[in-house]
Coordinates of C-alpha atoms and ligand atoms in Angstrom, one line a residue:
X24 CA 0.0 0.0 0.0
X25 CA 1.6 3.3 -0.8
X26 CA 2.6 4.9 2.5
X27 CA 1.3 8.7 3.3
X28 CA 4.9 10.4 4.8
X29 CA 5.2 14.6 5.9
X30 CA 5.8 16.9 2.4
X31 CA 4.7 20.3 1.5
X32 CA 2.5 18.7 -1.5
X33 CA -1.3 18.5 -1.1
X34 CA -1.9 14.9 0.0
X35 CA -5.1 13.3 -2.5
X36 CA -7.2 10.4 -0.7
X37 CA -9.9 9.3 -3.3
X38 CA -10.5 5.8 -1.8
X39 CA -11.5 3.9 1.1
X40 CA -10.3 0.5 3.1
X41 CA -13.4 -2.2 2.3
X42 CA -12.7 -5.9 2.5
X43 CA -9.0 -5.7 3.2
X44 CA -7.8 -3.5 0.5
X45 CA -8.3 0.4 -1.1
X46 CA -11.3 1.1 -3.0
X47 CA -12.2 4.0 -5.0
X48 CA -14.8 6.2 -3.4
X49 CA -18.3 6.1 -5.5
X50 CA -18.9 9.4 -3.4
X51 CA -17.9 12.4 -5.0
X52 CA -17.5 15.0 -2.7
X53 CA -14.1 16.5 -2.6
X54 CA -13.1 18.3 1.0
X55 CA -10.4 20.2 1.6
X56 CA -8.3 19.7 4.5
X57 CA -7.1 23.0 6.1
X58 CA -3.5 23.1 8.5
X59 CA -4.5 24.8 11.7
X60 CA -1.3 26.6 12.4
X61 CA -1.7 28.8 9.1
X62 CA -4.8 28.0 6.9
X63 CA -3.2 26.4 3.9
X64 CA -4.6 23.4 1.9
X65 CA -2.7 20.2 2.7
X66 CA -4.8 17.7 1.4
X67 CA -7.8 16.9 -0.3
X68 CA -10.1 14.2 0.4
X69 CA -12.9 12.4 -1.5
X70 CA -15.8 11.5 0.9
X71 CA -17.9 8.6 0.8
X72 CA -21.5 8.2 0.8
X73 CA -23.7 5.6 1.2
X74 CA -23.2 3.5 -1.7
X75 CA -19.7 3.1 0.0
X76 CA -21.5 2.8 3.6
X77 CA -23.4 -0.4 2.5
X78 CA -20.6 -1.8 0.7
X79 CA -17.9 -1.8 4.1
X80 CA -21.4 -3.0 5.7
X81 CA -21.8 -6.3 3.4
X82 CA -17.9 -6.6 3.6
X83 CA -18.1 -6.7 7.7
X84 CA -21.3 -8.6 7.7
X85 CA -19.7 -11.6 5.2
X86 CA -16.5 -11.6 7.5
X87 CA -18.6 -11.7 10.7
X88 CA -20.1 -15.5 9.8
X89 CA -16.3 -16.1 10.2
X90 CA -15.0 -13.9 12.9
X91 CA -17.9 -14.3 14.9
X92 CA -17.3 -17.5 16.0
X93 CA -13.5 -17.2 16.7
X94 CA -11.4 -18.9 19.0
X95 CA -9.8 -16.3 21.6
X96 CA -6.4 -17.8 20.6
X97 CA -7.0 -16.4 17.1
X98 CA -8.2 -12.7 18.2
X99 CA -5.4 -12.8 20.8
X100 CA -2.7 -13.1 18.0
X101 CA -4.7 -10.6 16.3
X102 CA -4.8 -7.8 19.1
X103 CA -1.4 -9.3 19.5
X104 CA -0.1 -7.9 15.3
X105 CA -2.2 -5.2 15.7
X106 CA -0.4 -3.7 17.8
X107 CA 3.1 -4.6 16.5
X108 CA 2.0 -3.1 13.2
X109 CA 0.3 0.5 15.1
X110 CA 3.5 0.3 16.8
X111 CA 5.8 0.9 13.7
X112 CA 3.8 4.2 12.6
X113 CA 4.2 6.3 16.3
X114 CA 6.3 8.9 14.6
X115 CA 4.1 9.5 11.6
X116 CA 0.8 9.3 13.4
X117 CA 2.2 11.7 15.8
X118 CA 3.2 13.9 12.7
X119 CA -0.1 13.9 11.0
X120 CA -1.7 14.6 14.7
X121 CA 0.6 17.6 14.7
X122 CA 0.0 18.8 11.2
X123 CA -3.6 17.9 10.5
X124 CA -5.4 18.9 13.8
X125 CA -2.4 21.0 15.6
X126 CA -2.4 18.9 18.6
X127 CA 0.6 19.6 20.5
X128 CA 3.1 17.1 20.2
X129 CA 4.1 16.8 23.5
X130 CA 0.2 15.8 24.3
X131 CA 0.1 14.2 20.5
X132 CA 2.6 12.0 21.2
X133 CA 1.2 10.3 24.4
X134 CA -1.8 10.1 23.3
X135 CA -0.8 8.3 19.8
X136 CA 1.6 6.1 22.0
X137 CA -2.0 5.3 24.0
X138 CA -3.9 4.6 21.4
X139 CA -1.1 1.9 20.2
X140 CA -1.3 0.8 23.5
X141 CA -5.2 -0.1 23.2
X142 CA -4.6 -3.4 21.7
X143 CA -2.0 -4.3 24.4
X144 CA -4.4 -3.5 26.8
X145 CA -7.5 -5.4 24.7
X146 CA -5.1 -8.4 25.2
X147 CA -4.4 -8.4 28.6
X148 CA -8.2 -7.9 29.6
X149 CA -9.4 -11.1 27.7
X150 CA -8.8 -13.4 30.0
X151 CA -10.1 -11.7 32.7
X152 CA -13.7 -11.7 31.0
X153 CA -15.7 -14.7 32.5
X154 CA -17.2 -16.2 29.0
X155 CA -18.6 -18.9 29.7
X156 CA -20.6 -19.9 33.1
X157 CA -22.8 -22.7 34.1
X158 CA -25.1 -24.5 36.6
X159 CA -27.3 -27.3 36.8
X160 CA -28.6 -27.8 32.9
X161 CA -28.0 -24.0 32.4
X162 CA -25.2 -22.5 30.3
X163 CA -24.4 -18.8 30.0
X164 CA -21.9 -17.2 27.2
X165 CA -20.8 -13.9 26.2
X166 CA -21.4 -13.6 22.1
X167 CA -20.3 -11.1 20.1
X168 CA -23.0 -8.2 19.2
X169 CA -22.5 -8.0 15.9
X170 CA -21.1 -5.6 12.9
X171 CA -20.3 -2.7 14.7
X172 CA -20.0 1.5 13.5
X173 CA -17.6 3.3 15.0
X174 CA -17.7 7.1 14.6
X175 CA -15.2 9.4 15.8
X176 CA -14.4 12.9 17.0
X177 CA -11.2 15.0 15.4
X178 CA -9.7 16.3 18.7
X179 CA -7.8 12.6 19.8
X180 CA -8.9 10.6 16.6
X181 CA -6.4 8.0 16.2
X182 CA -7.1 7.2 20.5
X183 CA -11.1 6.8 19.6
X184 CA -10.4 4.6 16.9
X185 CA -8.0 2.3 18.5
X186 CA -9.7 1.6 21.4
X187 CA -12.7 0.9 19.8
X188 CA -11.5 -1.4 17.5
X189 CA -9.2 -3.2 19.9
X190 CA -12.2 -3.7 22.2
X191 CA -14.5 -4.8 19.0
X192 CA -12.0 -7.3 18.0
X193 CA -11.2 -9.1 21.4
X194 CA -15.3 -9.1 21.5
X195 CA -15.2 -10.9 18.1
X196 CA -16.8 -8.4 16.1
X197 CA -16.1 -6.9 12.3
X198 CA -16.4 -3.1 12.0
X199 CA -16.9 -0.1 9.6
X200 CA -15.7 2.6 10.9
X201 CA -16.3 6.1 9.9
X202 CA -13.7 8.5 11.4
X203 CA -13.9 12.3 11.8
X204 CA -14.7 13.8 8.3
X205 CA -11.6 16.2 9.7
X206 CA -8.9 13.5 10.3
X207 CA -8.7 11.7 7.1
X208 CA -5.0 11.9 7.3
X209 CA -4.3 10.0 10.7
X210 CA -6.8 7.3 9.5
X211 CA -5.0 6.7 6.2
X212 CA -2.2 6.5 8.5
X213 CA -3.6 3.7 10.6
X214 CA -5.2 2.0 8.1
X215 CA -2.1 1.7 6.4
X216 CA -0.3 0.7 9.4
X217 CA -3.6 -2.2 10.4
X218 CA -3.2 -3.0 7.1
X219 CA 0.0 -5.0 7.7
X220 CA -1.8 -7.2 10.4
X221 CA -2.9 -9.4 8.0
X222 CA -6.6 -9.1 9.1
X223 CA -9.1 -11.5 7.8
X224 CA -10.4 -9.4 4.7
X225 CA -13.5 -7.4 6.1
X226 CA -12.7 -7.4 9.7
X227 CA -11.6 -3.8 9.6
X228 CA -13.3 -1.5 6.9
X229 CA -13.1 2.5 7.3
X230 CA -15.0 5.1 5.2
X231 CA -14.2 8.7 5.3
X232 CA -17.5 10.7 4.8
X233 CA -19.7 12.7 6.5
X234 CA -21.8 12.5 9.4
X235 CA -25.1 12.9 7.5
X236 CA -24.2 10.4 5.1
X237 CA -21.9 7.7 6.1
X238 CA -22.9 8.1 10.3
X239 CA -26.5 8.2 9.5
X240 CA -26.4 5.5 7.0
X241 CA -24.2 3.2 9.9
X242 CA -26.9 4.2 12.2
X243 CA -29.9 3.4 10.2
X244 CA -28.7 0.1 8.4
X245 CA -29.9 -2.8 10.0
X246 CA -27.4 -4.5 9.3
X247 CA -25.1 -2.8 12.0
X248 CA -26.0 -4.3 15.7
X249 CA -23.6 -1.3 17.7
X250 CA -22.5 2.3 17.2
X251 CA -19.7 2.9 19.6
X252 CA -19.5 6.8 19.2
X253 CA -17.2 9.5 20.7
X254 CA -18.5 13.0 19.6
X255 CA -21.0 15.9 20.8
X256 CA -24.1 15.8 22.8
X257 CA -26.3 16.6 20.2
X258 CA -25.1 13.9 17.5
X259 CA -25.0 11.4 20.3
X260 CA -28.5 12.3 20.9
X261 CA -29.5 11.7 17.6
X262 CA -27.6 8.7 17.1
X263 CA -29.5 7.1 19.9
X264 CA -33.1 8.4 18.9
X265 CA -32.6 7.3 15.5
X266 CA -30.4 4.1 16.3
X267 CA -33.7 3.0 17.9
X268 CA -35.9 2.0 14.8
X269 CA -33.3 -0.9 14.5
X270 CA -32.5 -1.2 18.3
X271 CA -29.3 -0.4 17.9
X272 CA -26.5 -0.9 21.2
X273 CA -25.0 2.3 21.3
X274 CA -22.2 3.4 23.6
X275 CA -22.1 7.3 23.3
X276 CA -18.8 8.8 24.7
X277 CA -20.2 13.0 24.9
X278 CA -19.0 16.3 25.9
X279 CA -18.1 17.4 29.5
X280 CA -17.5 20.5 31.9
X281 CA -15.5 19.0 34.6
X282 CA -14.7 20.0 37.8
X283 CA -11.2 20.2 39.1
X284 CA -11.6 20.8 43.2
X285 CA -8.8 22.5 45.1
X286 CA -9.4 21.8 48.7
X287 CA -8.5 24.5 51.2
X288 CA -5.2 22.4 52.4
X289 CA -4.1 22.0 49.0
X290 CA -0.3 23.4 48.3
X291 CA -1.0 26.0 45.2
X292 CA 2.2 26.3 44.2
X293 CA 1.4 22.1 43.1
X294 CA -2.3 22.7 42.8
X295 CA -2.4 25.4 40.3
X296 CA 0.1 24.3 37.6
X297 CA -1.8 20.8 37.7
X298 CA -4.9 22.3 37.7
X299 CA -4.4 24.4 34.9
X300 CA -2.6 21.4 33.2
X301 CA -5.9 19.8 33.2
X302 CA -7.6 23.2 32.0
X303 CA -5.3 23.4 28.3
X304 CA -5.3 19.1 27.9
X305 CA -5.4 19.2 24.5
X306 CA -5.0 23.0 24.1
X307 CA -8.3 22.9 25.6
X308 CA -10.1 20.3 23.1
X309 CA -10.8 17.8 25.7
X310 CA -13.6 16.1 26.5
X311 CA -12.3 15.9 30.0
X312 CA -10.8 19.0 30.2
X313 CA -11.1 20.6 33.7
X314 CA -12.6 23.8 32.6
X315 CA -14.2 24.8 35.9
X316 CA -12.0 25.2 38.9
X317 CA -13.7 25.4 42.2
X318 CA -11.5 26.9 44.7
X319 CA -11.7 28.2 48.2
X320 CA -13.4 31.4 49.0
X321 CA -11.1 32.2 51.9
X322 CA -8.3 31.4 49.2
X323 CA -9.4 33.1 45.9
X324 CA -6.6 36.3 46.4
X325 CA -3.8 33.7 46.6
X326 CA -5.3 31.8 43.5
X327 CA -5.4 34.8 41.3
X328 CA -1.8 35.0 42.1
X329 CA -0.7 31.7 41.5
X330 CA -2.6 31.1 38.7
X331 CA -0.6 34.2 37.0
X332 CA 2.5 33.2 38.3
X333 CA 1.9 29.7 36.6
X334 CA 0.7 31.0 33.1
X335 CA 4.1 31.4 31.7
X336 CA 4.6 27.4 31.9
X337 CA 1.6 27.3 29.5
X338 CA 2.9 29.1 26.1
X339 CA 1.2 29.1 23.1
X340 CA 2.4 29.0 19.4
X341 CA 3.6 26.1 17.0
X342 CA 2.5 22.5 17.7
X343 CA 5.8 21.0 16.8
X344 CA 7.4 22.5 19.5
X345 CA 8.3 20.7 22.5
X346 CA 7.5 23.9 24.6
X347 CA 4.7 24.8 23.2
X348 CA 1.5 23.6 25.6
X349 CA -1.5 25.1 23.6
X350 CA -1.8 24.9 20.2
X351 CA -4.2 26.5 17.4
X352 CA -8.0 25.4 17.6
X353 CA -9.1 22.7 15.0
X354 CA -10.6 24.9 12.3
X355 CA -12.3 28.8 11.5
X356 CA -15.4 27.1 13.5
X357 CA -13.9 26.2 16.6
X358 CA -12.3 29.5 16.9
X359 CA -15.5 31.5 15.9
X360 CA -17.1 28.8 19.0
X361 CA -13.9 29.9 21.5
X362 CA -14.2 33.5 20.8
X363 CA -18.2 33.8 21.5
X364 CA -17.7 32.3 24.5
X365 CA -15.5 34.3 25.6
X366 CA -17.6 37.2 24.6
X367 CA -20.8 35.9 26.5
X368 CA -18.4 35.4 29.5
X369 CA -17.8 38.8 29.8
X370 CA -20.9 39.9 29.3
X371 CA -22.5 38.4 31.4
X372 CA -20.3 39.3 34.8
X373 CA -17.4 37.4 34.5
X374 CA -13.7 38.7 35.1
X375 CA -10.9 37.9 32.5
X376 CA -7.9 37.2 34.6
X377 CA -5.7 36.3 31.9
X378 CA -6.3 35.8 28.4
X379 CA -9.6 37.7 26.3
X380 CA -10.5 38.1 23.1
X381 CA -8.6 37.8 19.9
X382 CA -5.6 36.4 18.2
X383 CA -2.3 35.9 20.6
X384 CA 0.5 38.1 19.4
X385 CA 2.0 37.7 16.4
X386 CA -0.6 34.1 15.6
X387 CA -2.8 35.5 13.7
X388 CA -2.3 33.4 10.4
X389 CA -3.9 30.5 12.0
X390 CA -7.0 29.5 14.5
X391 CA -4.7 30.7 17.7
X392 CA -6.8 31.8 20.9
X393 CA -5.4 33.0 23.9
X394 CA -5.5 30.8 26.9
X395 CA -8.2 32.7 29.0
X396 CA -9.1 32.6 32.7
X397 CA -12.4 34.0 34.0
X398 CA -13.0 34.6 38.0
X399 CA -15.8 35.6 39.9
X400 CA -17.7 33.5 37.7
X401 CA -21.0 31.6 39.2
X402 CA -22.1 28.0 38.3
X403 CA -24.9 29.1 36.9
X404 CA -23.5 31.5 33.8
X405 CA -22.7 30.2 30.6
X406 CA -19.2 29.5 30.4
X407 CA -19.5 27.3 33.8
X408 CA -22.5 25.5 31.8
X409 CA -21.4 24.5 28.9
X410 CA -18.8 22.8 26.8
X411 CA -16.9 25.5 25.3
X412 CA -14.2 22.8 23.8
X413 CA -11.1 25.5 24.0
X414 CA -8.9 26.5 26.7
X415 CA -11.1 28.3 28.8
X416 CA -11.0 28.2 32.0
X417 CA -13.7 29.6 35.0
X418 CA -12.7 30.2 38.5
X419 CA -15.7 29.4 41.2
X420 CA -15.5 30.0 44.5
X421 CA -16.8 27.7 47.3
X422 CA -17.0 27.8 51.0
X423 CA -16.9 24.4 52.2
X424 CA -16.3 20.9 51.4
X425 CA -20.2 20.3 51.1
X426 CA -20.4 23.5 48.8
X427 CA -17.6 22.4 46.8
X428 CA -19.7 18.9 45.7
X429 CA -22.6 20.7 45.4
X430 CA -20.8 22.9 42.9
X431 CA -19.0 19.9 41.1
X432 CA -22.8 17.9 40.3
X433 CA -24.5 20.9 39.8
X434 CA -23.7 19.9 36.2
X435 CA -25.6 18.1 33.1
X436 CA -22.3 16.7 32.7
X437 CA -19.8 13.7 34.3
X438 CA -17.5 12.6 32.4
X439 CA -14.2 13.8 35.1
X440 CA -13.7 15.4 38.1
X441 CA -10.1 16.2 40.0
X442 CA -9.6 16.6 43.7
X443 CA -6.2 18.3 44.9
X444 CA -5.6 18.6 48.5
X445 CA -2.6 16.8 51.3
X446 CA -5.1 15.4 53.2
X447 CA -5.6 11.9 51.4
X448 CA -8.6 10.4 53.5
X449 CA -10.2 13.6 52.9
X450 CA -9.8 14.3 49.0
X451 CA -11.0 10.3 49.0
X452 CA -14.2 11.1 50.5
X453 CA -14.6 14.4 48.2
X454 CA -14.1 12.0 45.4
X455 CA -16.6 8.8 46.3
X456 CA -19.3 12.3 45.8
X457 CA -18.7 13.5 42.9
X458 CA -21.2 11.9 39.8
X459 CA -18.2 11.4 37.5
X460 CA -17.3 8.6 35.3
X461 CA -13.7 9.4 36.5
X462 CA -12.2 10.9 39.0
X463 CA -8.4 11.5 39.7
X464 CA -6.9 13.0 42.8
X465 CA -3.7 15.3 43.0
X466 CA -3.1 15.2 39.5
X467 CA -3.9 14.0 35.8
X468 CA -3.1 10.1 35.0
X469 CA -4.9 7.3 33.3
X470 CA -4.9 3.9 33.4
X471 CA -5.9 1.5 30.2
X472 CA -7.9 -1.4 32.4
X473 CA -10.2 1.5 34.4
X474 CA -13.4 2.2 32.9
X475 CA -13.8 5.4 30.7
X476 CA -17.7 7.1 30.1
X477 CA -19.9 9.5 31.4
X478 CA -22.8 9.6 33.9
X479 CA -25.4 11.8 32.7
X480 CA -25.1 13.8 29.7
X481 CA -21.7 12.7 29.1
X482 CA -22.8 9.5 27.9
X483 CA -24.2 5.9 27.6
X484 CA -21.6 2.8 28.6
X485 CA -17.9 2.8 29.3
X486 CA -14.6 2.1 27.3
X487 CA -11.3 0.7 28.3
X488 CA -10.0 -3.1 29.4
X489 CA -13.0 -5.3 30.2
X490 CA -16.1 -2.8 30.2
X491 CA -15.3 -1.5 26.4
X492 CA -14.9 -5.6 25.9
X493 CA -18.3 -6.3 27.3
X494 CA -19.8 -3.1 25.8
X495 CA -19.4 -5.8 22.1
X496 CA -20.6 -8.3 24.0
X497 CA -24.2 -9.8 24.1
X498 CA -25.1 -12.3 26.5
X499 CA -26.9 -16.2 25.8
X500 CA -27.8 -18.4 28.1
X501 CA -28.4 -22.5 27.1
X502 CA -30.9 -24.6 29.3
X503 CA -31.6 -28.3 28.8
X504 CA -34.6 -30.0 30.1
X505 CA -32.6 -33.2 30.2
Ligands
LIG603 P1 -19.4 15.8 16.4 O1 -20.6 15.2 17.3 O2 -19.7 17.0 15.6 O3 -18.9 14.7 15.4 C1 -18.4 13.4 15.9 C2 -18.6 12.4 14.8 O4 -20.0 12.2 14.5 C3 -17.9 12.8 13.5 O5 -17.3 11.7 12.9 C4 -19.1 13.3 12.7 O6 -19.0 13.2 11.3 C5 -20.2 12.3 13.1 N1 -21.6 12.7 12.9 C6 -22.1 13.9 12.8 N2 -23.4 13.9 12.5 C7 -23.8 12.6 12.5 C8 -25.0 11.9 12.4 N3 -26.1 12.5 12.1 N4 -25.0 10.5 12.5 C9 -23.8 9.8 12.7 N5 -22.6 10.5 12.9 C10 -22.6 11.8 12.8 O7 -18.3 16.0 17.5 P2 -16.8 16.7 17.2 O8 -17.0 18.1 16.9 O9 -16.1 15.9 16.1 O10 -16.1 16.4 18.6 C11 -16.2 17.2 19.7 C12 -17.1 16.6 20.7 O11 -16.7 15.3 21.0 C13 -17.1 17.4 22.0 O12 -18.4 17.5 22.5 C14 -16.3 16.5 22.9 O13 -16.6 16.6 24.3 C15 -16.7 15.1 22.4 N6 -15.7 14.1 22.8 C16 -16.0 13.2 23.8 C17 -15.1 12.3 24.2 C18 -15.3 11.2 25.3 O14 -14.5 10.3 25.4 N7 -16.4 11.4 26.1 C19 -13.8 12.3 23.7 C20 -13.5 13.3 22.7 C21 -14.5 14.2 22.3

């Protein structure tokens, strides 16, 4: 397969991976893909629609009769080249993260080396599931649900599509998968890295289209058992309302505001750095970004003072750059989305510390923001509400422990939640409260076997180790009479 390496050409993608080879695309749509850090065209890409849909559909549906019914042996060794072969592309998936999105690369290249890591992990959690139990005349066994769509999100793409797949796999399922219309470049990547697995033809299948064409048609076809999504609220509201004429499984991984809580014995001079750490994950595009920081009211003056002390450690500019910690906003749209928040913030009360309006000096060629901190915000204004999905952050004062929870839940969201404070029992019991699919204490850090979701309107079902397993997984039980 010709390999996609870094140039200054415009890169041309015109097919898509069905059956275990490249096919031409039969839709004709032609997008262009624009670099973040300066607006130019580097590559163009042909969607598909859904004459392309329901072709990786009948491929994943043949190869299921097969797959469906294979030994965990066989999907071990698979998980097992899988990740050999997503292994040997690190650098260039990093690049393209880099390039095409303008993820930073010292978050980019973590987060590729995790996504790799999926299929490690996939691995390791298969024996742990219990397949098969039994008693008396009864037998119970965990099947595999089915052809499954998977449908991405552009701000951590190649993560999403790894562990999805690696979970689908060790379940025994085949997939199409239809990644973000706006990272065509790191799936060509993968694919051609997957591609070297040796994958039963039609086990992995991967259109490039849009949402209301390819998603919908994955959604609607009845032919698809599961959607495992990671995107916004509103798609994953759709996806379940219209997944339901064919009773589709979903798992819906959605939008968050978390909630990073200092306690009042925290040290700031730790606190603050990690906190804002949390606040510009992913320049800000992070679904568990902590964009509201609830702080001590007793504390606030010596916030606001640590929090500009700290700034400087958070420098914005080119991606590529070690140093750099925030990088440019995805596209024209996301920046448009940053800057109106920022606009409602202040109009309705709130006080920029740092940050504001506009370009950053001297970054105006591309979709650059300025890393803004609000106080004297309340949990009820806009910017505490909602997802703003850029690295904005709003300071909210609390005056106790109980307050501070209150705060945190008060929240359509729960996807994370920090806690930073010395006292370890007590952070603890701040944590068991907060309605969060994940909570960390003292500091950022992940771990590929614990769950991953969202209560509330952060989603439906988990990912990671043995819950994104099971989330492929339907369940049969045998009885006898005799
Ligand atoms: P999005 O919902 O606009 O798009 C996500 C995917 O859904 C894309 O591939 C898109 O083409 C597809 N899509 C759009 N309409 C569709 C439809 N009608 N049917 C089927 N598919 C459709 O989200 P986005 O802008 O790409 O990503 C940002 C959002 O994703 C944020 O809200 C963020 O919080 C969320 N997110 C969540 C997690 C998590 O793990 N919980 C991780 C990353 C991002």
């Amino acid at each position: 397969m010709k390999t996609i390496t870094k140039s200054d050409a415009i890169k041309t993608i015109t097919t898509h991976y069905i059956d275990g080879g490249l096919v031409e695309s039969h839709g004709r749509e032609i997008m262009d893909i624009v670099r973040p850090t300066d607006r130019r065209v580097i590559a163009q890409v042909t969607l598909g629609d859904e004459d392309d849909t329901r072709r990786a559909i009948a491929a994943a549906k043949r190869a299921f009769a097969t797959y469906g019914t294979s030994k965990l042996e066989d999907r071990t060794e698979i998980l097992r080249r899988l990740h050999r072969a997503a292994s040997a592309r690190i650098d260039d998936l990093t690049a393209a993260m880099v390039e095409e999105y303008g993820g930073v690369v010292r978050f980019a290249r973590p987060i590729v080396e995790s996504a790799v890591n999926a299929f490690a992990a996939a691995e390791k959690a298969l024996p742990e599931i219990q397949w098969t139990r039994g008693w008396d005349k009864t037998t119970v066994t965990l099947e595999p649900v089915g052809v499954s769509g998977l449908i991405t999100a552009w701000n951590a793409n190649v993560l999403f599509l790894c562990l999805k797949f690696a979970s689908a796999v060790a379940a025994g399922c085949t997939v199409v998968i239809k990644p973000s219309e706006m990272s065509p470049l790191q799936a060509r990547i993968l694919v051609e890295a997957l591609h070297e697995a040796k994958l039963p033809n039609g086990l992995l299948n991967v259109v490039t289209g849009r949402g209301n064409t390819v998603g919908a048609e994955l959604v609607r076809n009845p032919d698809v058992a599961k959607i495992s999504f990671t995107g916004s609220v509103g798609v994953g509201e759709s996806i379940m309302r219209d997944g339901a004429a064919t009773m589709k499984r979903v798992t819906l991984e959605l939008g968050g505001k978390s909630p990073t809580i200092v306690l009042d014995d925290a040290n700031l001079e730790e606190a603050i750095p990690a906190a804002l750490g949390m606040a510009f994950l992913n320049s800000g595009q992070a679904c568990a970004a902590g964009t509201r920081l609830l702080v001590p009211s007793k504390r606030l003056d010596a916030v606001k003072r640590a929090i500009a002390d700290a700034m400087s450690a958070f420098p914005v500019g080119d991606p590529a750059d070690p140093k750099t910690a925030v990088g440019p906003m995805v596209s024209q749209k996301q920046f448009d989305r940053v800057q109106s928040y920022i606009r409602k913030g202040i109009e309705e009360g709130a006080e920029v510390l740092v940050g504001g309006e506009g370009h950053p000096q001297g970054l105006d060629a591309g979709y650059f923001v300025k890393p803004t901190v609000f106080v004297k915000v309340s949990n009820d204004m806009t910017i505490a509400r909602e997802e703003i999905f850029g690295p904005v952050l709003s300071v909210i004062a609390f005056d106790s422990d109980e307050d501070a929870i209150r705060i945190a839940n008060d929240s359509n969201y729960g996807l994370h939640a920090a806690v930073l404070g010395t006292d370890l029992s007590r952070a603890r019991r701040v944590a068991s409260q907060l309605r969060a699919g994940r909570v960390v204490i003292n500091g950022m850090t992940d771990d590929p076997q614990a769950p991953w979701g969202g209560f509330k309107f952060s989603g439906v079902g988990r990912e990671y180790g043995v819950y994104g397993i099971s989330a492929f997984l339907e369940t049969r039980a045998i009885l006898e009479v005799a």
